[in-house]
PDB file of C-alpha atoms in Angstrom:
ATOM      1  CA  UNK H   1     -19.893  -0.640 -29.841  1.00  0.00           C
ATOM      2  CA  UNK H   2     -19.582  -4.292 -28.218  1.00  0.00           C
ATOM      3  CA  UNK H   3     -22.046  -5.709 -25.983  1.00  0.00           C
ATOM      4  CA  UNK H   4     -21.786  -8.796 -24.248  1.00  0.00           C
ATOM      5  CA  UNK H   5     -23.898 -11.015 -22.279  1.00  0.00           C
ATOM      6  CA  UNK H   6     -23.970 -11.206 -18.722  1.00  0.00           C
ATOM      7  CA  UNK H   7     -24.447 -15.040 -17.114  1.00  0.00           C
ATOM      8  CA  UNK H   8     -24.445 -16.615 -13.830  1.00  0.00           C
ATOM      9  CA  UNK H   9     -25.062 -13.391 -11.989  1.00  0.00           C
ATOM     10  CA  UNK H  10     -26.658 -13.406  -8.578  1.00  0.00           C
ATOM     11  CA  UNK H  11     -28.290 -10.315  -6.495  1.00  0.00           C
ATOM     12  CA  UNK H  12     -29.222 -11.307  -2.976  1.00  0.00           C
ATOM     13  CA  UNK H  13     -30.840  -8.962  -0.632  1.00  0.00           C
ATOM     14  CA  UNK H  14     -32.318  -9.545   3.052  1.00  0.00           C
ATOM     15  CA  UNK H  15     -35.860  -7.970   3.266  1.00  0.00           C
ATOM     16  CA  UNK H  16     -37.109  -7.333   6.620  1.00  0.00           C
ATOM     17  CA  UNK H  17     -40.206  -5.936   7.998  1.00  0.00           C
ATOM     18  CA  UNK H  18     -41.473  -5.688   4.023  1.00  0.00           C
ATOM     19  CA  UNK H  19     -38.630  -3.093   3.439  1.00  0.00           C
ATOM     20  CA  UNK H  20     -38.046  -4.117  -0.134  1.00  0.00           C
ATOM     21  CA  UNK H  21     -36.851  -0.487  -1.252  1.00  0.00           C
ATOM     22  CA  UNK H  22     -33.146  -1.414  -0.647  1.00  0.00           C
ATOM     23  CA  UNK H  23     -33.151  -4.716  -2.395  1.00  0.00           C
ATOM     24  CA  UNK H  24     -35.251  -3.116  -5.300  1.00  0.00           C
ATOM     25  CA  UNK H  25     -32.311  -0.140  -5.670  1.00  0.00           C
ATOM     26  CA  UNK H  26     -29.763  -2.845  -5.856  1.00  0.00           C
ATOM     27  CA  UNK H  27     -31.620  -4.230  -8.859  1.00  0.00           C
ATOM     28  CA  UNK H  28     -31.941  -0.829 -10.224  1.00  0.00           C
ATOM     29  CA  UNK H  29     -28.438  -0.069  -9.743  1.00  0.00           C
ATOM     30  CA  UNK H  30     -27.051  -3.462 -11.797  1.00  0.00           C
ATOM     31  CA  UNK H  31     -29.114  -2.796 -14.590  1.00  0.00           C
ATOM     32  CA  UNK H  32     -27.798   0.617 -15.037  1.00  0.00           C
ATOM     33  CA  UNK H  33     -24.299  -0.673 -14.447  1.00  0.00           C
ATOM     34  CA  UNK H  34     -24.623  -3.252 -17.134  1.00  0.00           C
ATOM     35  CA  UNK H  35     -25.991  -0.112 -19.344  1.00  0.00           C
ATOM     36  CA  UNK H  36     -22.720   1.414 -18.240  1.00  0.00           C
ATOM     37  CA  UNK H  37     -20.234  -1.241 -19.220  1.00  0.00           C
ATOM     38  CA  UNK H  38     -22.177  -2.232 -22.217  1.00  0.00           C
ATOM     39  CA  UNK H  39     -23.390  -5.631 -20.816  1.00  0.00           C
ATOM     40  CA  UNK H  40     -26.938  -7.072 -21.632  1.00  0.00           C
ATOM     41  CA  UNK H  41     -29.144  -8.716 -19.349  1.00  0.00           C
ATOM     42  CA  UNK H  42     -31.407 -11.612 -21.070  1.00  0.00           C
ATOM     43  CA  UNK H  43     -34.264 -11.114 -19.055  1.00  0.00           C
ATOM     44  CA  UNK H  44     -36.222 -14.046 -20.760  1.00  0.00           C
ATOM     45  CA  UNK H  45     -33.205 -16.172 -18.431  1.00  0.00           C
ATOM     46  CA  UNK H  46     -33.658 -13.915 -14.950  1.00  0.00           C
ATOM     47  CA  UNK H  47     -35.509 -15.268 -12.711  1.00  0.00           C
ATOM     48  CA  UNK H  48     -35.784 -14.534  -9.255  1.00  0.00           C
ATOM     49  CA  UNK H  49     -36.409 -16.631  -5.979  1.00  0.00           C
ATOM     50  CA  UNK H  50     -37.381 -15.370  -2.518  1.00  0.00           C
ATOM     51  CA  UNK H  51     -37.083 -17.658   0.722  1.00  0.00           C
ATOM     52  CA  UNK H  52     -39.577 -16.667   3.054  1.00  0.00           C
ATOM     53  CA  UNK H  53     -40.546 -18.505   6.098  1.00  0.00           C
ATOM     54  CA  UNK H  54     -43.582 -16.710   7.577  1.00  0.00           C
ATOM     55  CA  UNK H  55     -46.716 -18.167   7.243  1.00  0.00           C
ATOM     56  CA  UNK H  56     -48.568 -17.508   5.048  1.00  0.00           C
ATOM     57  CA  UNK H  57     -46.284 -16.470   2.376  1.00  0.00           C
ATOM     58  CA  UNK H  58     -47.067 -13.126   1.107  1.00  0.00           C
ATOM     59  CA  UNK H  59     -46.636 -12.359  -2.563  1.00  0.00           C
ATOM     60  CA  UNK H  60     -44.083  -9.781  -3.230  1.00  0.00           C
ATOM     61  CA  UNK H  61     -44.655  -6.724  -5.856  1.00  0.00           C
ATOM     62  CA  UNK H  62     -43.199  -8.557  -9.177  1.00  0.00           C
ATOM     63  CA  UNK H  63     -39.184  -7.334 -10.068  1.00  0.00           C
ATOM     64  CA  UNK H  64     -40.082  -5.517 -13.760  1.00  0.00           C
ATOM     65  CA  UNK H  65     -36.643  -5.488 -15.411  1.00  0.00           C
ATOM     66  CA  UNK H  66     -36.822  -2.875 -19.004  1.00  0.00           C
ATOM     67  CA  UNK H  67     -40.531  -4.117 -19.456  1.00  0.00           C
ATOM     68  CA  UNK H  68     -40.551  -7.364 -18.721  1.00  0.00           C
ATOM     69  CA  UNK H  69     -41.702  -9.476 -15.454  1.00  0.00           C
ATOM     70  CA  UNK H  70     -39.032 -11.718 -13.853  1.00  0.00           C
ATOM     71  CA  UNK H  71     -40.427 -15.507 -13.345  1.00  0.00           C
ATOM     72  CA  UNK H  72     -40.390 -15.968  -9.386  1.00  0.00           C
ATOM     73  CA  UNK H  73     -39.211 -19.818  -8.979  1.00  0.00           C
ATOM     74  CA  UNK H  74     -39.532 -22.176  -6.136  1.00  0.00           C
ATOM     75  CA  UNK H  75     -35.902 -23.562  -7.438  1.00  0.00           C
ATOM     76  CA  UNK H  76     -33.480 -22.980  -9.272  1.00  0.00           C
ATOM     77  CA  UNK H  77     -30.175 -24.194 -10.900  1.00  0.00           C
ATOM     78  CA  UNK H  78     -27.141 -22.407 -10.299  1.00  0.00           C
ATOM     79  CA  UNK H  79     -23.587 -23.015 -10.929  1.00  0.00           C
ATOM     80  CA  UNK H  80     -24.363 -26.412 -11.032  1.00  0.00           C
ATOM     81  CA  UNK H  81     -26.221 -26.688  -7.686  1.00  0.00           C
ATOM     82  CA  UNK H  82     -30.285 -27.196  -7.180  1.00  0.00           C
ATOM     83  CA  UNK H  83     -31.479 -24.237  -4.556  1.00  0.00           C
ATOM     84  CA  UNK H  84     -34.893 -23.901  -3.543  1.00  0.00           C
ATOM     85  CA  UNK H  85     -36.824 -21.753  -1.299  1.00  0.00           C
ATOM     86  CA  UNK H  86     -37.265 -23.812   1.505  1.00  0.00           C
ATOM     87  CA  UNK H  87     -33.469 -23.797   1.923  1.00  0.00           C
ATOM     88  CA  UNK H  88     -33.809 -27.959   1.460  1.00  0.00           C
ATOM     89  CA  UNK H  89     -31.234 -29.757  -0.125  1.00  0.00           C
ATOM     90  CA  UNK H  90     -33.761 -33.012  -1.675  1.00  0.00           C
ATOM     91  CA  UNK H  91     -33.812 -30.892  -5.359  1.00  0.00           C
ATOM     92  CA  UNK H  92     -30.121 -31.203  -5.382  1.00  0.00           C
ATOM     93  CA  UNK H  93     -29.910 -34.514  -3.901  1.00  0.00           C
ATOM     94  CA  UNK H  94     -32.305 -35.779  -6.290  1.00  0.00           C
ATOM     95  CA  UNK H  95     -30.261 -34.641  -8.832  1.00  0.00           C
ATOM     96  CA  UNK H  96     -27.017 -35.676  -7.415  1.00  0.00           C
ATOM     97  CA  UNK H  97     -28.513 -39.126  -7.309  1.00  0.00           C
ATOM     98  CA  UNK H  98     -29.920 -39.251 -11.249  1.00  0.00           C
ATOM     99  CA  UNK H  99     -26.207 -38.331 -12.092  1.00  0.00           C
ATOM    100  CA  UNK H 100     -24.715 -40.475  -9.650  1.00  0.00           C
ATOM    101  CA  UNK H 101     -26.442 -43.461 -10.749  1.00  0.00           C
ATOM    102  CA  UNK H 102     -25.742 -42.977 -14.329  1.00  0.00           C
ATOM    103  CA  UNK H 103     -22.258 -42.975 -14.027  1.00  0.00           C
ATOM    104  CA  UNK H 104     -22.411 -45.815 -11.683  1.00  0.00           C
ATOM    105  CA  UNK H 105     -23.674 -47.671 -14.753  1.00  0.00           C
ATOM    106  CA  UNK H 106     -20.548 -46.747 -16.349  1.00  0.00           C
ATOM    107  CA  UNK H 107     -18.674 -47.430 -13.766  1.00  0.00           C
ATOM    108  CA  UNK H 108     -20.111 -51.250 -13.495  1.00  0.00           C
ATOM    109  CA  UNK H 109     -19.842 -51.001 -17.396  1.00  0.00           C
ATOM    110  CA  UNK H 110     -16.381 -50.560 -16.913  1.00  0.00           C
ATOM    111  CA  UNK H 111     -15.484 -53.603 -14.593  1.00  0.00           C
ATOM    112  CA  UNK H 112     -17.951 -55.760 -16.217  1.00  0.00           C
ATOM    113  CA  UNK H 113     -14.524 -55.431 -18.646  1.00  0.00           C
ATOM    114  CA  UNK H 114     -12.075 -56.883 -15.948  1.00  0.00           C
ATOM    115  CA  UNK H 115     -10.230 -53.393 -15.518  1.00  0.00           C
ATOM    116  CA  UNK H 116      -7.601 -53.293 -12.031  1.00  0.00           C
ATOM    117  CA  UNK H 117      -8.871 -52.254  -9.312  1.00  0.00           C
ATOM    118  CA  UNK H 118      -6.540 -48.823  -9.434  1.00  0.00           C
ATOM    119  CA  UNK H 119      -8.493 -47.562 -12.831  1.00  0.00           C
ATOM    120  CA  UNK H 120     -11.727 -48.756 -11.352  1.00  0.00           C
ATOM    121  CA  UNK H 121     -10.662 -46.170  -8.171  1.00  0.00           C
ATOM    122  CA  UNK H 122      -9.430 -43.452 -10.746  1.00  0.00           C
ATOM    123  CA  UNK H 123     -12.971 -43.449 -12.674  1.00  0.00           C
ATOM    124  CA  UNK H 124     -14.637 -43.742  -9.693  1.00  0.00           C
ATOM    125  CA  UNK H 125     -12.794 -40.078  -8.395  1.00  0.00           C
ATOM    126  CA  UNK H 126     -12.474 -38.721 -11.533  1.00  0.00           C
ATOM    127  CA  UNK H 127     -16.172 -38.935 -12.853  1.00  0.00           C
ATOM    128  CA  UNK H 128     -18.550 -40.765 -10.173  1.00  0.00           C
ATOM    129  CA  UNK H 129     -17.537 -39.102  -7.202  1.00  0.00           C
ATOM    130  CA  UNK H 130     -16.815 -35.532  -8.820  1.00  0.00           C
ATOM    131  CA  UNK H 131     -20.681 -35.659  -9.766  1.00  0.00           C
ATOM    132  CA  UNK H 132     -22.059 -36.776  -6.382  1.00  0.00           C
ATOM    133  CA  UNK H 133     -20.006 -34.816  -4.345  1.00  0.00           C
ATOM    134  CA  UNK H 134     -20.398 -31.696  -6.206  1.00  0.00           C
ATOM    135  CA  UNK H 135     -19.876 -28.193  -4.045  1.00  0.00           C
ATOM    136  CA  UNK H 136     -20.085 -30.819  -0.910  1.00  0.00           C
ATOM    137  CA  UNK H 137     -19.074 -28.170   1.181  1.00  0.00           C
ATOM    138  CA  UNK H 138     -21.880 -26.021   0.476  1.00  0.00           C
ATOM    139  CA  UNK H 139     -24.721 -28.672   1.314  1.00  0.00           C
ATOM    140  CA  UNK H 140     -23.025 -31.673   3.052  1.00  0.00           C
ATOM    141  CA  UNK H 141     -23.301 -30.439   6.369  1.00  0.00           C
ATOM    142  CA  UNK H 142     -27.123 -29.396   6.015  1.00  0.00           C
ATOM    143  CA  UNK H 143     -28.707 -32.758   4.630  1.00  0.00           C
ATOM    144  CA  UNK H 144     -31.633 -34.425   5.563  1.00  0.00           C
ATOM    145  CA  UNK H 145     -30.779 -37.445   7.030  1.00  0.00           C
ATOM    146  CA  UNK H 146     -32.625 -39.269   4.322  1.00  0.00           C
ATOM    147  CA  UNK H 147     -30.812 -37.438   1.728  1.00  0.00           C
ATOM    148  CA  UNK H 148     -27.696 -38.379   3.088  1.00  0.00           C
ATOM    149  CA  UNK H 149     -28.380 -41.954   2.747  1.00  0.00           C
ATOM    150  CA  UNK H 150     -29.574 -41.682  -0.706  1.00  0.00           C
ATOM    151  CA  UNK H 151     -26.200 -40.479  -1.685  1.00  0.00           C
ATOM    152  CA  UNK H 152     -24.335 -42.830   0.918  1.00  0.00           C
ATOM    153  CA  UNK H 153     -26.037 -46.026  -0.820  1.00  0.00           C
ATOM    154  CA  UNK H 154     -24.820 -44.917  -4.656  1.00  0.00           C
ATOM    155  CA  UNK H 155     -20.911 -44.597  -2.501  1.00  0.00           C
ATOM    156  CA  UNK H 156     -21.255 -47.985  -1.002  1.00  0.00           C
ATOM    157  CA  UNK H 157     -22.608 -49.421  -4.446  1.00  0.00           C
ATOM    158  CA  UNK H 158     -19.812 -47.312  -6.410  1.00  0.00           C
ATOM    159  CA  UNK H 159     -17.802 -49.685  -3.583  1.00  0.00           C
ATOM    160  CA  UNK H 160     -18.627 -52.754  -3.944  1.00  0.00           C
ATOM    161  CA  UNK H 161     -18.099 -52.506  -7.501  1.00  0.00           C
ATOM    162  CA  UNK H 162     -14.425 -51.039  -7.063  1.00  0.00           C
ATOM    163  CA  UNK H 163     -13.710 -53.821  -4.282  1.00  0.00           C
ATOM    164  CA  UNK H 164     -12.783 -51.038  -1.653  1.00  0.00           C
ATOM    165  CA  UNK H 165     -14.815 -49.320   0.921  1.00  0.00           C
ATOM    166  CA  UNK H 166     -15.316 -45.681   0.129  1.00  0.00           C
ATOM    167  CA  UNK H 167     -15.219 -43.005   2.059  1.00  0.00           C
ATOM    168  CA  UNK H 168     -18.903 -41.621   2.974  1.00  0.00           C
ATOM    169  CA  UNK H 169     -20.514 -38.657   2.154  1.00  0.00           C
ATOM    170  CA  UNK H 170     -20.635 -37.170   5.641  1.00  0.00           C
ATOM    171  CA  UNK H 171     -16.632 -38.240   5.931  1.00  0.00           C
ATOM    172  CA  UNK H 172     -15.664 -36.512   2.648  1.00  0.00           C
ATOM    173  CA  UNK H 173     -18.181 -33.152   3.437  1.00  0.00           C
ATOM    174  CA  UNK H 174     -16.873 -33.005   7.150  1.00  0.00           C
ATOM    175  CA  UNK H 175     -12.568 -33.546   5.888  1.00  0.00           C
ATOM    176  CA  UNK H 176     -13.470 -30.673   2.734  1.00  0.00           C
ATOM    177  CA  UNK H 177     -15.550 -28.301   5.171  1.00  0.00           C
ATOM    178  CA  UNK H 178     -12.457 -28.418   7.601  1.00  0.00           C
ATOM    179  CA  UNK H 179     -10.055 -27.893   4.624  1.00  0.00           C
ATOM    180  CA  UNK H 180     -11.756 -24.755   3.452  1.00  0.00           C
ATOM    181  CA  UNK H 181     -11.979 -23.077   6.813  1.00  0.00           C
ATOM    182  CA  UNK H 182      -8.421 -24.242   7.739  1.00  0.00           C
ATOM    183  CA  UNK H 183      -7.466 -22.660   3.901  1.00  0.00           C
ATOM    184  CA  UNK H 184      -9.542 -18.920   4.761  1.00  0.00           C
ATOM    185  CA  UNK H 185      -7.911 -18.809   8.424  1.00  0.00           C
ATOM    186  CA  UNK H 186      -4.608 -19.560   6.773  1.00  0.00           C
ATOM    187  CA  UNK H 187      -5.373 -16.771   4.426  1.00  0.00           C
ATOM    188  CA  UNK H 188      -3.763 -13.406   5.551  1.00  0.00           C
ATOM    189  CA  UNK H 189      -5.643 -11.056   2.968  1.00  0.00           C
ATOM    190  CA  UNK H 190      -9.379 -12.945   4.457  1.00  0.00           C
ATOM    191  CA  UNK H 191      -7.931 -12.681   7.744  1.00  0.00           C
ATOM    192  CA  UNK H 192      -7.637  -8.768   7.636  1.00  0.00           C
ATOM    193  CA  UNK H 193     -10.672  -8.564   5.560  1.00  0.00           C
ATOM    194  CA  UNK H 194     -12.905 -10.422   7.945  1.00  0.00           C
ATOM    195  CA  UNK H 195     -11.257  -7.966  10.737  1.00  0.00           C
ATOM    196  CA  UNK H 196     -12.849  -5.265   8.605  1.00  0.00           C
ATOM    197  CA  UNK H 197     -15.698  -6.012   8.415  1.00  0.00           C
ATOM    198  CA  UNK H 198     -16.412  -6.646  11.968  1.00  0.00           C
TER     199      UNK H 198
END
């Protein structure tokens, strides 16, 4: 028999009026599916994290997956992105900006060498602006205002060392945000989907 690890597997569930029977089935249910299809879950990596706004905060009944307690998190790394339960985006900016301004280094590194102004543009897509603008589409539109500017100063630094003004972050979130909604309408299979579910 094979077994393989599952990763990068998300359950969400809406809880209302402290109705967490549903949410708790759901968990129930994957486990016994990954039984099922011979798939382990590394509980010592699960973790779970609950967004609640109601004040105060009321502790929910711990998630007990075969024995062992799941670590309730206030946030959390996935696919790349910093969520936390608060639904605020500084944890991911924060990060955003510690990886933005190490490549920036390389990137100043780079013309410190002389390099054309093209390859300076190319590194700065390719591995300054991939990092900062990471899943853009998922958080640009959301940011504190603060945040925003965090990230806009590493761009206009990232320019000034390419010679060029750069497109800012609220340009490049609004133009992708636009593109993926224009990209699901013009989608036929979403379309009739969406129409579904209605």
């Amino acid at each position: 028999m094979y077994r393989s690890l599952l990763d990068d597997t998300a359950i969400v569930g809406c809880i209302r009026s402290g109705q967490e029977d549903e949410y708790r089935e759901l968990i129930k249910d994957f486990i016994t599916w990954c039984d099922l299809n011979h798939l382990l879950l590394n509980t010592t990596k699960t973790r779970e994290m609950v967004v609640d706004f109601r004040r105060p905060r009321p502790h929910p009944e711990p998630v007990i997956i075969k024995g062992d307690c799941v670590e309730v998190v206030h946030t959390y790394k996935y696919l790349g992105v910093q969520l936390d339960d608060k639904l605020d985006w500084t944890a991911n900016t924060d990060a955003l900006c510690r990886k933005g301004q190490s490549r920036l280094y390389f990137l100043r590194r780079l013309a410190s060498f002389n390099i054309c102004k093209k390859l300076l543009q190319i590194f700065y897509q390719s591995v300054v602006a991939s990092a900062l603008l990471y899943a853009v589409v998922c958080w640009g539109g959301s940011l504190k205002k603060k945040d925003a500017a965090r990230l806009d100063k590493l761009v206009r630094k990232a320019g000034s060392v390419v010679g060029t003004e750069l497109d800012s972050l609220t340009s490049v979130a609004e133009r992708r945000t636009l593109n993926r909604l224009l990209s699901i309408i013009d989608n036929p299979n979403l379309i009739g989907y969406m129409g579904m579910v209605k």
